[in-house]
mmCIF file of C-alpha atoms in Angstrom:
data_model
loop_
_atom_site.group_PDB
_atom_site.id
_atom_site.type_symbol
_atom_site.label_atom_id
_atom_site.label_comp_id
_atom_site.label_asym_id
_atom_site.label_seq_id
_atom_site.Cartn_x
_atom_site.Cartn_y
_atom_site.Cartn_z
ATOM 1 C CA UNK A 22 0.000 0.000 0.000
ATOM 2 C CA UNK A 23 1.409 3.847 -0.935
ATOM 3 C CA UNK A 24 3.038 2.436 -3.803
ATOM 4 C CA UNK A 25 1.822 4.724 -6.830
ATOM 5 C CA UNK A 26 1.609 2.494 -9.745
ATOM 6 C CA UNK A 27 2.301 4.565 -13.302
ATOM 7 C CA UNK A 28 -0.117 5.548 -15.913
ATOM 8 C CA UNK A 29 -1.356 4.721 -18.909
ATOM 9 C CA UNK A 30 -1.745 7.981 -20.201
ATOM 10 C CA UNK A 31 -2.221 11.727 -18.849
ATOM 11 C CA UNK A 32 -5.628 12.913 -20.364
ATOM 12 C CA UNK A 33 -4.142 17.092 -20.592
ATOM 13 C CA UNK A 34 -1.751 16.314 -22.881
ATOM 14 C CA UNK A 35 -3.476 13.294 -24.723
ATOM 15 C CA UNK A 36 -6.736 14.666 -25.990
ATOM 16 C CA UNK A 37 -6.583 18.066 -27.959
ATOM 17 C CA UNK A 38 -8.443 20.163 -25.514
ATOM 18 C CA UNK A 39 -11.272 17.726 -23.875
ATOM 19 C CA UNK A 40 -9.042 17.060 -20.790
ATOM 20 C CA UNK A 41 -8.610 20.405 -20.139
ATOM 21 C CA UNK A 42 -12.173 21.115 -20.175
ATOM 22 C CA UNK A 43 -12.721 17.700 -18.279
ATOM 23 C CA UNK A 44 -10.072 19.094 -14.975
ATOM 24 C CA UNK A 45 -11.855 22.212 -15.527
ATOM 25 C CA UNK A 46 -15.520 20.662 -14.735
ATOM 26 C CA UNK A 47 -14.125 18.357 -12.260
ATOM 27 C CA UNK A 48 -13.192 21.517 -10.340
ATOM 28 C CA UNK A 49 -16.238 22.739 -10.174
ATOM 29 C CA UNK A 50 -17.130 19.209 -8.381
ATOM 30 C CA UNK A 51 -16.719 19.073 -4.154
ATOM 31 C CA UNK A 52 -18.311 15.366 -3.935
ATOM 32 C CA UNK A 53 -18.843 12.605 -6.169
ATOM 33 C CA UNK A 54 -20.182 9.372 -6.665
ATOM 34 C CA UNK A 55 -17.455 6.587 -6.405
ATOM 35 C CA UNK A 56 -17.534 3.440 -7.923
ATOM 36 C CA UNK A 57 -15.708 0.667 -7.239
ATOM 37 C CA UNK A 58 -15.761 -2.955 -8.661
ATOM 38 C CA UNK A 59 -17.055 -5.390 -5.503
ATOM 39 C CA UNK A 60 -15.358 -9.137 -4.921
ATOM 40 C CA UNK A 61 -18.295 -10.543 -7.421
ATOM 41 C CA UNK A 62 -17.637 -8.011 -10.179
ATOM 42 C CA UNK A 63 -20.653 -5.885 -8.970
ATOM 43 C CA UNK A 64 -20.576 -2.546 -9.174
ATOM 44 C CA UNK A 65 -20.338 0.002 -5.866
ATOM 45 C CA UNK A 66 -21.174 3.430 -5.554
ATOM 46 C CA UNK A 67 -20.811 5.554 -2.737
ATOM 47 C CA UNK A 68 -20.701 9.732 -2.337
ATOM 48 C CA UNK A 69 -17.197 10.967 -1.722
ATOM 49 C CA UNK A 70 -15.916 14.474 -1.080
ATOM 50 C CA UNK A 71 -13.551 15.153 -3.382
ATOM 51 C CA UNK A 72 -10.142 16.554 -1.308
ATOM 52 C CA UNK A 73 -7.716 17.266 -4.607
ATOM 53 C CA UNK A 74 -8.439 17.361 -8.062
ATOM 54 C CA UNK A 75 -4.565 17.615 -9.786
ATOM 55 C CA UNK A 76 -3.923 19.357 -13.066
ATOM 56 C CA UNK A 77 -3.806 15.964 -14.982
ATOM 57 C CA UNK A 78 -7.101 15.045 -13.970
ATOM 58 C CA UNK A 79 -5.931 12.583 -11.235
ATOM 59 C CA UNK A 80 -8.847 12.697 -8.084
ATOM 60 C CA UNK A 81 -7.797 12.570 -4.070
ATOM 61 C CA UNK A 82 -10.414 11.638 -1.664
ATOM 62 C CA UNK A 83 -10.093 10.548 2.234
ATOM 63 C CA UNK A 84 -11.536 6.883 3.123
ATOM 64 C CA UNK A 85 -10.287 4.940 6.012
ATOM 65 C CA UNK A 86 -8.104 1.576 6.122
ATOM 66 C CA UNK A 87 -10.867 -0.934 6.716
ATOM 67 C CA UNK A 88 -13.608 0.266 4.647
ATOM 68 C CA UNK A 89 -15.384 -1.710 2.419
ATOM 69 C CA UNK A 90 -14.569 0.833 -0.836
ATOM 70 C CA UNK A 91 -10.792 0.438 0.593
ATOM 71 C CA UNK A 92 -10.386 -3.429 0.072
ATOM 72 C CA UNK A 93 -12.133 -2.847 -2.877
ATOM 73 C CA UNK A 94 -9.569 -1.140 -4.834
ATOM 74 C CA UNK A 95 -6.891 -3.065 -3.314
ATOM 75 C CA UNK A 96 -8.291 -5.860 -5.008
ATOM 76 C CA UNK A 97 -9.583 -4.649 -8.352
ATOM 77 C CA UNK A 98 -7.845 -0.979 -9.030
ATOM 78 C CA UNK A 99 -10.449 -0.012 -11.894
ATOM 79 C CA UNK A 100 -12.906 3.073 -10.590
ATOM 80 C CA UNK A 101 -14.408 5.557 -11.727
ATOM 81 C CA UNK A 102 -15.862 9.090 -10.315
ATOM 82 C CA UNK A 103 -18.835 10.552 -11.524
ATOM 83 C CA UNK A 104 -20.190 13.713 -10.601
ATOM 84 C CA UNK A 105 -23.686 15.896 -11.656
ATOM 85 C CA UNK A 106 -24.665 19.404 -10.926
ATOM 86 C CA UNK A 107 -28.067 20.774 -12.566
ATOM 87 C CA UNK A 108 -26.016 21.938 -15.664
ATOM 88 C CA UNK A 109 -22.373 20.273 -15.946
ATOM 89 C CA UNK A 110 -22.020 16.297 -15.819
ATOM 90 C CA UNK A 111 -18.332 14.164 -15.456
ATOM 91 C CA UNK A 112 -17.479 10.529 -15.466
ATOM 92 C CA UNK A 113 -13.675 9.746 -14.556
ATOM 93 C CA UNK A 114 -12.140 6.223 -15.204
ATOM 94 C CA UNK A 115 -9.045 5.304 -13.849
ATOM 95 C CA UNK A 116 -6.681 2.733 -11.816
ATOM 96 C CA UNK A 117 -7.390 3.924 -7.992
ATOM 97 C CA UNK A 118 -4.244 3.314 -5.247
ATOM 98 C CA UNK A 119 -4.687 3.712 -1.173
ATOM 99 C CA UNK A 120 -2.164 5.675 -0.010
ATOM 100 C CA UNK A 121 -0.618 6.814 3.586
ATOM 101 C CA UNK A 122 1.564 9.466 2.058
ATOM 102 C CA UNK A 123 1.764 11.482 5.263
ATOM 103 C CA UNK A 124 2.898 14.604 3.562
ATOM 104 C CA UNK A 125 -0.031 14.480 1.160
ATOM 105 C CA UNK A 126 -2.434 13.867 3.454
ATOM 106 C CA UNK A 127 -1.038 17.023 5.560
ATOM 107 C CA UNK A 128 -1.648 18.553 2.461
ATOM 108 C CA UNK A 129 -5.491 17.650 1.925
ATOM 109 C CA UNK A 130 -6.570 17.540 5.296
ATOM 110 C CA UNK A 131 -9.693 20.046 6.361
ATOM 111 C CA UNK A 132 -11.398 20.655 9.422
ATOM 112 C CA UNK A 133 -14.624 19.362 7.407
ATOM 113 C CA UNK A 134 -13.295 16.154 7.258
ATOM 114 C CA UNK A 135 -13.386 15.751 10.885
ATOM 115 C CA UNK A 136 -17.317 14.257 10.995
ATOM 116 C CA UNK A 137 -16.157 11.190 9.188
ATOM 117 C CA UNK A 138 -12.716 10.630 11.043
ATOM 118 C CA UNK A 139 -13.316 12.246 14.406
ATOM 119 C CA UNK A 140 -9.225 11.642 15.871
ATOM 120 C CA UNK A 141 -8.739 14.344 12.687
ATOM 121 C CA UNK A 142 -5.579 13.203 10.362
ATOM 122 C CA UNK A 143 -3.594 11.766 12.717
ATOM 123 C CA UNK A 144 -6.398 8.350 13.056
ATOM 124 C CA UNK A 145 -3.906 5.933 11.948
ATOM 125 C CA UNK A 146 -6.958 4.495 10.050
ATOM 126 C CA UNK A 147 -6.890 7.149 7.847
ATOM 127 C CA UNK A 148 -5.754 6.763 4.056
ATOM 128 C CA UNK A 149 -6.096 8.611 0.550
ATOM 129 C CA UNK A 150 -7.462 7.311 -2.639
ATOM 130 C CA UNK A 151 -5.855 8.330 -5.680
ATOM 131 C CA UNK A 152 -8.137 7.918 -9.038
ATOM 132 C CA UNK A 153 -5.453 8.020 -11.898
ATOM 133 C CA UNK A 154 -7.348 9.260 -14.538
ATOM 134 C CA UNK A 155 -7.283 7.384 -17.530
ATOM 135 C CA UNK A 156 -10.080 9.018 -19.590
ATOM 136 C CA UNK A 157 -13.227 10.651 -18.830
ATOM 137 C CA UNK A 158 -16.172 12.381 -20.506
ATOM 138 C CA UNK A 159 -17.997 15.082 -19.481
ATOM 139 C CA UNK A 160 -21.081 17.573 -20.668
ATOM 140 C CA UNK A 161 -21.239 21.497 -20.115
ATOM 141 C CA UNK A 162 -24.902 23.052 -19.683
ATOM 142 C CA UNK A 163 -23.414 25.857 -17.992
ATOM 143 C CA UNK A 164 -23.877 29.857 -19.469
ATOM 144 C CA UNK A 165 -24.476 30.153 -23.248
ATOM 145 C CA UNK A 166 -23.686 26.392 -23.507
ATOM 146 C CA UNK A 167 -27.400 25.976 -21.444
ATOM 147 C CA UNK A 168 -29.284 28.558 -24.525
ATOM 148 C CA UNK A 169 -27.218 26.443 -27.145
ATOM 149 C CA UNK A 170 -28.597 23.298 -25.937
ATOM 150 C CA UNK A 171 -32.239 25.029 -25.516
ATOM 151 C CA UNK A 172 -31.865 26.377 -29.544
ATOM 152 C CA UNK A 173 -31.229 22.630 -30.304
ATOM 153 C CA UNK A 174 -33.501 20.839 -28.666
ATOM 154 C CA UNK A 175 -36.774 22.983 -29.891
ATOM 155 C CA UNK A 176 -34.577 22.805 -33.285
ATOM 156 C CA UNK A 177 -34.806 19.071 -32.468
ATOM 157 C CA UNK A 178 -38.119 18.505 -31.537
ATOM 158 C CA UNK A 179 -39.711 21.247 -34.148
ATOM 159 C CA UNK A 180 -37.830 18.398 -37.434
ATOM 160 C CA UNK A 181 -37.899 15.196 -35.574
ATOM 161 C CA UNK A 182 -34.285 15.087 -35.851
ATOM 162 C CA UNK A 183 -31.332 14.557 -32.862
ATOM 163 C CA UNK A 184 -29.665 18.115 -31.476
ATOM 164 C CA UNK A 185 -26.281 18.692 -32.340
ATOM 165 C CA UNK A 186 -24.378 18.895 -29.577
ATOM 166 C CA UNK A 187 -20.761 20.821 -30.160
ATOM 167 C CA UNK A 188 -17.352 20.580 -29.127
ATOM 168 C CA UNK A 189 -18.044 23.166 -26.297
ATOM 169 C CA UNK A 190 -20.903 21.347 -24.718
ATOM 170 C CA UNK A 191 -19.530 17.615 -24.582
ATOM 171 C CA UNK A 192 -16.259 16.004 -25.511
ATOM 172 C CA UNK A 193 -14.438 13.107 -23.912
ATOM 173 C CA UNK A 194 -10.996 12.794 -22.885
#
């Protein structure tokens, strides 16, 4: 455990713009849903505040040692994070690691953290979850993007024919 395996790819500099916007969106984001791959290949989710989204789209949360979600990813590393707001959507696939990186927990840890591990960050139970991302998709409703969709859905509905969706409302990464 703490061992950081490498990845396959870093989504920023692989895809021409859509993992940029992706790390931008995934910003936005302070919890998510996280789901893991149980010990009969069913899936589990589970809501997760997100502590550290990095700059190559790689996701930090804080679980604990003997959870359930922990021994899951110690035993099958693919995850994924998927977060929703009323007008911006993300799903983030990866290989998730538990970590006890000391330093990087000193540098995650909040006060509002201290609900779900009450002896703060020094509960040796404590670890991180790192979500290397590996690629992702996401949708933007947000400002104009919202009207644009609106224009294309009467469009849609008024000819019987699919919206078009551009490159600034959905891409994947």
């Amino acid at each position: 455990m703490g061992q950081l395996t490498e990845k396959k790819s870093d989504i920023i500099t692989t895809n021409e713009g859509g993992g940029a916007k992706l790390v931008e969106l995934l910003k936005t984001f302070h919890n998510g849903m996280f789901v893991t791959h149980g010990g009969t290949g069913d899936l589990h989710s589970r809501p997760m505040a997100i502590a550290q989204v990095e700059t190559d789209g790689d996701v930090w949360m804080l679980s604990t040692a003997s959870s359930d979600k922990t021994r899951e990813v110690k035993a099958d590393a693919r995850a994924q994070i998927v977060c929703q707001s009323s007008s911006a959507f993300v799903t983030l696939t990866g290989s998730a690691t538990v970590s006890r990186d000391r330093a990087k927990l000193d540098e995650l840890w909040s006060e509002s953290y201290k609900p779900w591990f009450p002896q703060g960050k020094d509960d040796p139970n404590l670890v991180l979850i790192r979500l290397r991302a590996e690629e992702g998709e996401w949708w933007d409703e947000r400002g104009v993007n919202r009207l644009k969709y609106v224009i294309e859905t009467v469009k849609a509905y008024a000819t019987g024919t699919p919206p078009q969706i551009d490159k600034s409302q959905h891409g994947r990464a």
